[in-house]
Short mmCIF file of C-alpha atoms in Angstrom, two decimals:
data_model
loop_
_atom_site.label_atom_id
_atom_site.label_comp_id
_atom_site.label_asym_id
_atom_site.label_seq_id
_atom_site.Cartn_x
_atom_site.Cartn_y
_atom_site.Cartn_z
CA MET A 1 130.79 96.58 126.49
CA ASN A 2 133.26 94.89 124.80
CA GLU A 3 132.73 93.18 121.82
CA ALA A 4 134.34 90.36 122.20
CA ILE A 5 132.46 89.02 125.18
CA LEU A 6 128.82 90.14 123.31
CA PRO A 7 126.48 86.74 121.33
CA LEU A 8 127.10 86.97 117.79
CA LEU A 9 124.24 85.01 117.97
CA PRO A 10 121.26 86.65 119.96
CA LYS A 11 117.65 85.50 120.69
CA ASP A 12 115.31 87.28 120.41
CA ARG A 13 113.16 88.86 122.74
CA ASN A 14 110.86 85.96 121.97
CA GLY A 15 113.65 83.02 122.38
CA CYS A 16 113.16 82.68 118.85
CA PRO A 17 117.37 82.14 118.14
CA TYR A 18 119.26 84.05 115.70
CA LEU A 19 117.85 82.58 112.19
CA GLN A 20 120.71 82.72 109.40
CA LEU A 21 119.67 82.76 105.21
CA ALA A 22 122.52 80.01 104.13
CA PRO A 23 124.77 80.51 100.46
CA MET A 24 123.80 78.40 98.25
CA GLU A 25 125.06 78.39 94.85
CA GLY A 26 123.52 78.91 91.44
CA VAL A 27 119.77 79.78 93.73
CA GLY A 28 121.14 81.93 96.23
CA ASP A 29 122.75 84.55 94.03
CA ALA A 30 122.83 88.34 95.31
CA CYS A 31 118.85 88.64 93.05
CA PHE A 32 118.00 86.17 95.17
CA ARG A 33 118.88 87.62 98.72
CA LYS A 34 117.80 90.79 97.18
CA ALA A 35 114.59 88.92 96.55
CA ILE A 36 114.42 87.75 100.51
CA ALA A 37 115.60 90.37 102.24
CA SER A 38 112.38 93.18 101.38
CA ILE A 39 110.30 89.67 102.52
CA GLY A 40 113.20 89.44 106.23
CA GLY A 41 112.29 87.78 109.37
CA PHE A 42 116.47 86.97 109.49
CA ASP A 43 119.51 88.07 111.01
CA GLU A 44 122.30 88.31 108.73
CA ALA A 45 122.34 86.09 105.42
CA VAL A 46 125.91 84.75 104.56
CA ARG A 47 126.91 85.60 100.57
CA ASP A 48 127.23 82.81 98.39
CA PHE A 49 131.47 81.84 98.61
CA LEU A 50 134.35 84.01 96.85
CA ARG A 51 136.56 81.07 95.77
CA VAL A 52 140.58 81.94 96.55
CA PRO A 53 142.32 80.34 93.84
CA THR A 54 146.26 79.17 94.16
CA ASN A 55 146.74 82.05 91.88
CA ALA A 56 144.12 84.26 93.12
CA HIS A 57 144.36 88.52 92.45
CA VAL A 58 141.98 89.16 96.53
CA LYS A 59 142.22 92.72 95.47
CA SER A 60 140.58 92.61 92.50
CA LEU A 61 138.67 89.17 93.69
CA SER A 62 137.15 90.60 96.82
CA LYS A 63 135.67 93.12 94.35
CA VAL A 64 132.34 91.04 94.63
CA TYR A 65 131.85 91.19 98.47
CA MET A 66 129.79 94.50 99.22
CA ALA A 67 129.27 94.54 102.33
CA ASP A 68 125.85 96.00 102.55
CA GLU A 69 124.14 95.02 99.38
CA LEU A 70 121.10 93.56 101.73
CA SER A 71 121.64 97.10 104.93
CA PRO A 72 120.01 97.14 107.67
CA ILE A 73 120.92 92.36 107.28
CA PRO A 74 124.06 92.46 107.77
CA LEU A 75 126.32 89.93 104.83
CA ALA A 76 128.73 87.26 106.05
CA ALA A 77 131.38 86.81 103.21
CA GLN A 78 132.46 82.92 102.52
CA ILE A 79 135.33 82.12 100.93
CA MET A 80 136.61 78.56 99.80
CA GLY A 81 140.80 78.14 98.77
CA SER A 82 143.18 75.97 99.82
CA ASP A 83 146.30 78.07 100.71
CA PRO A 84 146.48 79.51 103.97
CA GLU A 85 148.30 82.37 102.93
CA LEU A 86 146.32 83.06 100.33
CA MET A 87 142.73 82.21 102.39
CA ALA A 88 144.53 84.73 105.10
CA ALA A 89 145.50 87.57 102.33
CA MET A 90 140.99 86.74 101.37
CA ALA A 91 139.93 88.12 104.34
CA GLN A 92 141.81 91.24 105.06
CA GLU A 93 140.76 92.51 101.65
CA LEU A 94 137.14 91.77 102.47
CA VAL A 95 137.55 93.45 106.28
CA LEU A 96 138.96 97.04 103.74
CA ARG A 97 135.77 96.03 102.36
CA GLY A 98 133.32 96.00 105.83
CA ALA A 99 132.95 92.18 105.63
CA GLN A 100 131.25 92.40 109.52
CA ARG A 101 131.84 88.48 109.71
CA ILE A 102 134.51 85.71 107.44
CA ASP A 103 132.90 82.64 107.08
CA VAL A 104 135.45 79.50 105.60
CA ASN A 105 133.72 77.35 103.93
CA CYS A 106 134.66 73.79 103.59
CA GLY A 107 131.88 71.65 102.89
CA CYS A 108 130.89 72.57 99.66
CA PRO A 109 130.51 68.81 97.81
CA SER A 110 131.07 70.53 93.95
CA ASN A 111 133.60 68.21 91.70
CA THR A 112 135.39 71.74 89.84
CA VAL A 113 135.82 72.59 94.39
CA THR A 114 137.35 69.01 95.48
CA GLY A 115 139.29 68.68 92.33
CA ARG A 116 141.29 71.21 93.53
CA GLY A 117 141.92 70.87 96.96
CA ALA A 118 139.00 72.87 98.17
CA GLY A 119 135.93 73.28 100.05
CA SER A 120 134.57 69.84 101.97
CA SER A 121 138.12 68.01 100.48
CA LEU A 122 139.56 70.04 104.26
CA LEU A 123 137.82 67.99 105.44
CA LYS A 124 140.36 64.79 104.48
CA ASP A 125 143.50 65.84 107.00
CA PRO A 126 141.83 68.00 109.96
CA ASN A 127 145.66 69.59 110.36
CA VAL A 128 144.58 71.02 106.82
CA LEU A 129 141.42 72.31 107.51
CA HIS A 130 142.87 73.85 110.61
CA GLU A 131 146.37 75.37 108.90
CA VAL A 132 143.69 77.20 106.77
CA ALA A 133 141.81 78.20 109.28
CA LYS A 134 143.68 78.82 111.81
CA ALA A 135 145.51 81.13 108.61
CA VAL A 136 142.85 83.20 108.36
CA VAL A 137 141.55 83.72 112.22
CA ASP A 138 144.89 84.78 113.02
CA ALA A 139 144.69 87.18 110.05
CA VAL A 140 141.97 89.40 111.11
CA SER A 141 140.04 90.50 114.37
CA ILE A 142 137.03 90.64 112.67
CA PRO A 143 134.98 87.13 113.46
CA VAL A 144 136.09 84.17 112.11
CA THR A 145 133.95 80.55 111.78
CA VAL A 146 133.63 77.61 110.41
CA LYS A 147 130.95 76.08 107.34
CA MET A 148 131.65 71.77 107.62
CA ARG A 149 129.63 69.03 106.00
CA SER A 150 129.87 65.91 108.74
CA GLY A 151 132.45 64.07 106.51
CA TYR A 152 134.25 63.54 102.57
CA GLU A 153 133.46 60.08 101.85
CA ASP A 154 132.12 59.12 105.47
CA THR A 155 132.11 60.16 108.91
CA SER A 156 135.55 58.79 110.25
CA LEU A 157 136.91 61.22 110.49
CA PHE A 158 134.20 63.83 112.08
CA GLU A 159 135.04 64.37 115.12
CA GLU A 160 139.44 65.58 114.53
CA ASN A 161 137.46 67.14 112.38
CA LEU A 162 135.46 69.73 114.63
CA LEU A 163 137.89 69.70 116.77
CA ALA A 164 140.50 70.80 114.57
CA ALA A 165 138.77 73.62 113.99
CA GLU A 166 137.16 74.36 117.57
CA SER A 167 141.49 74.60 118.25
CA THR A 168 141.94 77.71 116.32
CA GLY A 169 140.24 80.20 117.47
CA VAL A 170 136.65 80.56 115.13
CA ARG A 171 133.68 81.97 116.55
CA TYR A 172 131.05 78.73 116.00
CA ILE A 173 130.63 76.46 113.21
CA THR A 174 127.58 75.36 111.02
CA LEU A 175 126.90 72.08 109.94
CA HIS A 176 125.20 70.42 107.56
CA PRO A 177 125.59 66.80 108.23
CA ARG A 178 125.72 65.10 104.74
CA THR A 179 128.75 64.35 103.34
CA LYS A 180 130.69 65.44 100.64
CA VAL A 181 129.42 61.67 98.58
CA ASP A 182 126.25 62.44 100.27
CA GLY A 183 125.90 65.62 98.24
CA TYR A 184 121.98 67.00 98.01
CA GLY A 185 119.96 63.29 98.84
CA PRO A 186 119.92 61.15 102.01
CA PRO A 187 118.20 63.55 104.69
CA ALA A 188 120.14 65.70 107.00
CA LYS A 189 121.56 63.59 109.73
CA TRP A 190 120.57 65.98 112.73
CA GLU A 191 122.01 63.36 115.20
CA LEU A 192 125.86 64.64 113.79
CA ILE A 193 124.32 67.52 114.67
CA ALA A 194 123.42 66.58 118.52
CA LYS A 195 127.09 64.63 118.72
CA ALA A 196 128.83 68.25 117.57
CA LYS A 197 126.92 70.01 120.24
CA SER A 198 128.33 67.45 123.14
CA LEU A 199 131.70 67.79 121.75
CA LEU A 200 131.94 71.33 121.60
CA LYS A 201 132.79 74.51 123.77
CA ILE A 202 131.65 76.82 121.35
CA PRO A 203 128.29 77.52 119.73
CA LEU A 204 126.78 75.14 116.64
CA VAL A 205 124.62 76.58 113.88
CA GLY A 206 122.45 73.68 112.67
CA ASN A 207 121.23 73.36 108.53
CA GLY A 208 120.01 71.45 106.24
CA ASP A 209 116.83 70.01 105.66
CA ILE A 210 114.43 72.84 107.47
CA LEU A 211 111.95 73.37 105.53
CA THR A 212 108.73 74.28 107.87
CA VAL A 213 108.61 75.49 111.42
CA GLU A 214 107.98 72.02 112.91
CA ASN A 215 111.22 71.29 110.90
CA ALA A 216 113.33 73.99 112.83
CA LEU A 217 110.92 73.21 116.60
CA ASP A 218 112.25 69.63 115.91
CA MET A 219 116.43 70.13 114.76
CA LEU A 220 116.13 72.58 118.16
CA ARG A 221 115.25 69.66 120.12
CA ILE A 222 116.87 67.56 119.38
CA THR A 223 119.70 69.12 118.58
CA LYS A 224 120.18 71.57 121.02
CA CYS A 225 121.93 73.40 118.53
CA ASP A 226 122.10 77.55 119.46
CA ALA A 227 121.15 78.88 115.50
CA LEU A 228 119.47 78.23 112.70
CA MET A 229 120.98 78.42 108.61
CA ILE A 230 118.04 77.50 106.63
CA GLY A 231 118.80 76.86 102.76
CA ARG A 232 117.10 76.01 99.99
CA GLY A 233 113.08 75.56 102.51
CA SER A 234 113.39 79.45 102.52
CA VAL A 235 113.33 79.32 98.09
CA ILE A 236 110.44 77.38 98.43
CA ASN A 237 109.25 79.64 101.58
CA PRO A 238 110.00 82.50 101.30
CA PHE A 239 107.96 83.87 104.53
CA ILE A 240 109.50 80.14 106.75
CA PHE A 241 111.24 83.07 108.74
CA HIS A 242 108.84 85.46 109.67
CA GLN A 243 106.62 82.14 110.45
CA ILE A 244 109.35 80.59 113.36
CA ARG A 245 109.75 84.14 114.40
CA ALA A 246 105.70 84.06 115.25
CA HIS A 247 105.75 80.63 116.56
CA PHE A 248 107.86 81.63 119.57
CA ALA A 249 106.35 84.79 119.63
CA LYS A 250 103.37 83.00 119.86
CA GLU A 251 100.97 85.41 117.09
CA PRO A 252 99.88 84.81 114.30
CA TYR A 253 101.62 84.93 111.08
CA VAL A 254 99.75 85.35 107.61
CA PRO A 255 101.99 85.77 104.77
CA LYS A 256 100.82 88.74 102.51
CA TRP A 257 100.06 88.34 98.62
CA GLU A 258 101.46 92.15 98.00
CA ASP A 259 105.31 91.01 99.58
CA LEU A 260 105.67 87.60 97.61
CA SER A 261 104.52 89.56 94.45
CA ARG A 262 106.99 92.07 95.47
CA TYR A 263 109.52 89.50 96.07
CA LEU A 264 108.76 88.20 92.44
CA ASP A 265 109.62 91.66 90.49
CA LEU A 266 112.55 92.19 92.98
CA TYR A 267 114.23 88.65 91.67
CA LEU A 268 113.41 90.50 88.23
CA ALA A 269 114.57 93.36 88.46
CA ASN A 270 117.95 92.08 89.71
CA LEU A 271 118.47 89.94 87.02
CA SER A 272 121.23 91.91 84.16
CA PRO A 273 118.78 93.24 81.54
CA GLU A 274 122.56 92.45 79.66
CA ALA A 275 121.41 88.48 79.59
CA PRO A 276 119.34 87.21 76.87
CA MET A 277 115.93 87.17 77.63
CA ARG A 278 115.52 83.07 77.61
CA MET A 279 118.69 83.48 80.60
CA ARG A 280 116.29 85.73 83.17
CA VAL A 281 113.20 82.99 81.30
CA ASN A 282 115.00 79.97 83.47
CA LYS A 283 116.23 81.95 86.27
CA LEU A 284 112.83 82.71 87.33
CA LYS A 285 111.86 79.20 86.66
CA GLN A 286 114.20 77.81 89.19
CA LEU A 287 112.85 80.59 91.23
CA LEU A 288 109.67 79.11 90.73
CA GLY A 289 110.86 75.89 90.39
CA PHE A 290 111.48 75.26 94.57
CA LEU A 291 108.67 78.14 95.12
CA PHE A 292 105.46 75.74 93.26
CA LYS A 293 107.16 72.98 95.55
CA SER A 294 105.63 75.08 99.12
CA ASN A 295 101.76 73.22 98.86
CA ALA A 296 99.97 70.12 97.15
CA ARG A 297 98.01 72.46 94.68
CA LEU A 298 100.93 74.15 93.44
CA LEU A 299 103.37 70.78 92.81
CA GLU A 300 100.92 69.72 90.91
CA LYS A 301 101.23 72.97 88.18
CA ARG A 302 105.01 72.32 88.79
CA MET A 303 106.07 71.41 85.64
CA GLN A 304 102.70 73.81 83.60
CA ILE A 305 105.89 76.60 84.73
CA LEU A 306 108.41 74.82 84.09
CA THR A 307 107.77 73.79 80.49
CA ALA A 308 106.83 77.46 79.68
CA ASP A 309 107.57 78.56 75.82
CA ILE A 310 106.77 82.25 77.03
CA GLN A 311 109.95 84.26 76.01
CA ASP A 312 109.13 87.06 77.68
CA PRO A 313 110.53 87.21 81.49
CA ALA A 314 107.85 89.35 81.98
CA ALA A 315 105.33 88.39 80.47
CA PHE A 316 106.78 84.11 81.79
CA LEU A 317 106.31 86.57 85.58
CA CYS A 318 103.01 87.69 85.17
CA HIS A 319 101.60 83.76 83.99
CA ALA A 320 102.68 82.69 86.95
CA LYS A 321 101.54 85.21 89.20
CA ALA A 322 97.80 84.16 87.86
CA LEU A 323 99.06 80.54 89.10
CA LEU A 324 99.85 81.56 92.43
CA LEU A 325 97.26 83.31 92.92
CA GLU A 326 94.78 80.74 91.83
CA ASN A 327 96.24 78.53 93.71
#
């Protein structure tokens, strides 16, 4: 079968939509990806963005991307920049490194990023967005996609940005329905995903505020989106992908302690042994700070974890596991 007509976002045999692990700067690094891949349940992950500055040496920058990092789960490469030629060159390097999909970041709200004209800054001018994405599409033969927010300061260019992205030949768009100014604050406006779905002829992936199975089902019902991308919800509950699948399979799914314990052990094992112990403890605290939001009993113990004065990472994780088992 011609690859061009193969569905990029196939549902599973029970009708569950294609599930993606979102790129998350700072939180969703390789340690997290490798740990949650041991639990699994998602069809594909997207690497946190590779920055392509205006003075980029793309061959060097591309080396941090490892296509087989989560094998057999595919890992898409996401690139972020504002120079069309350099973005195209980076995409070509990533293809040589085994990338099966390139995602163009038009959504990062960080001031250090937008101050350089990248990320969600591309949403200020649909022509610039079009130029950057088109350069990447034209440079490679693999699927190119776009991840975007609903706007920069407001949604006045929402439709124009969507159509500008679609007209480049990208295979689908992932929409996080908050503006750059919104950051991660107000509730995601799912009605904008529904609006985008009605406008676009290409598939649309919904992203934002999927923290439970019920949230996932509500997004599908309200927006009619083609697939789901989950970020923060998977850090709070690393079993969420399996739970969504179980709903569609009409089967029970009970998370196992052994799986959660292995997930935490792998996270610690993949932290750089060269990093100071305090830094490794703080990374564990960041991860567990999310996990301890997963139910009311754990939430009561969250500050106990975040303020624990334990210097050794292994000892800290042992302390955290004891609290998790109790609650």
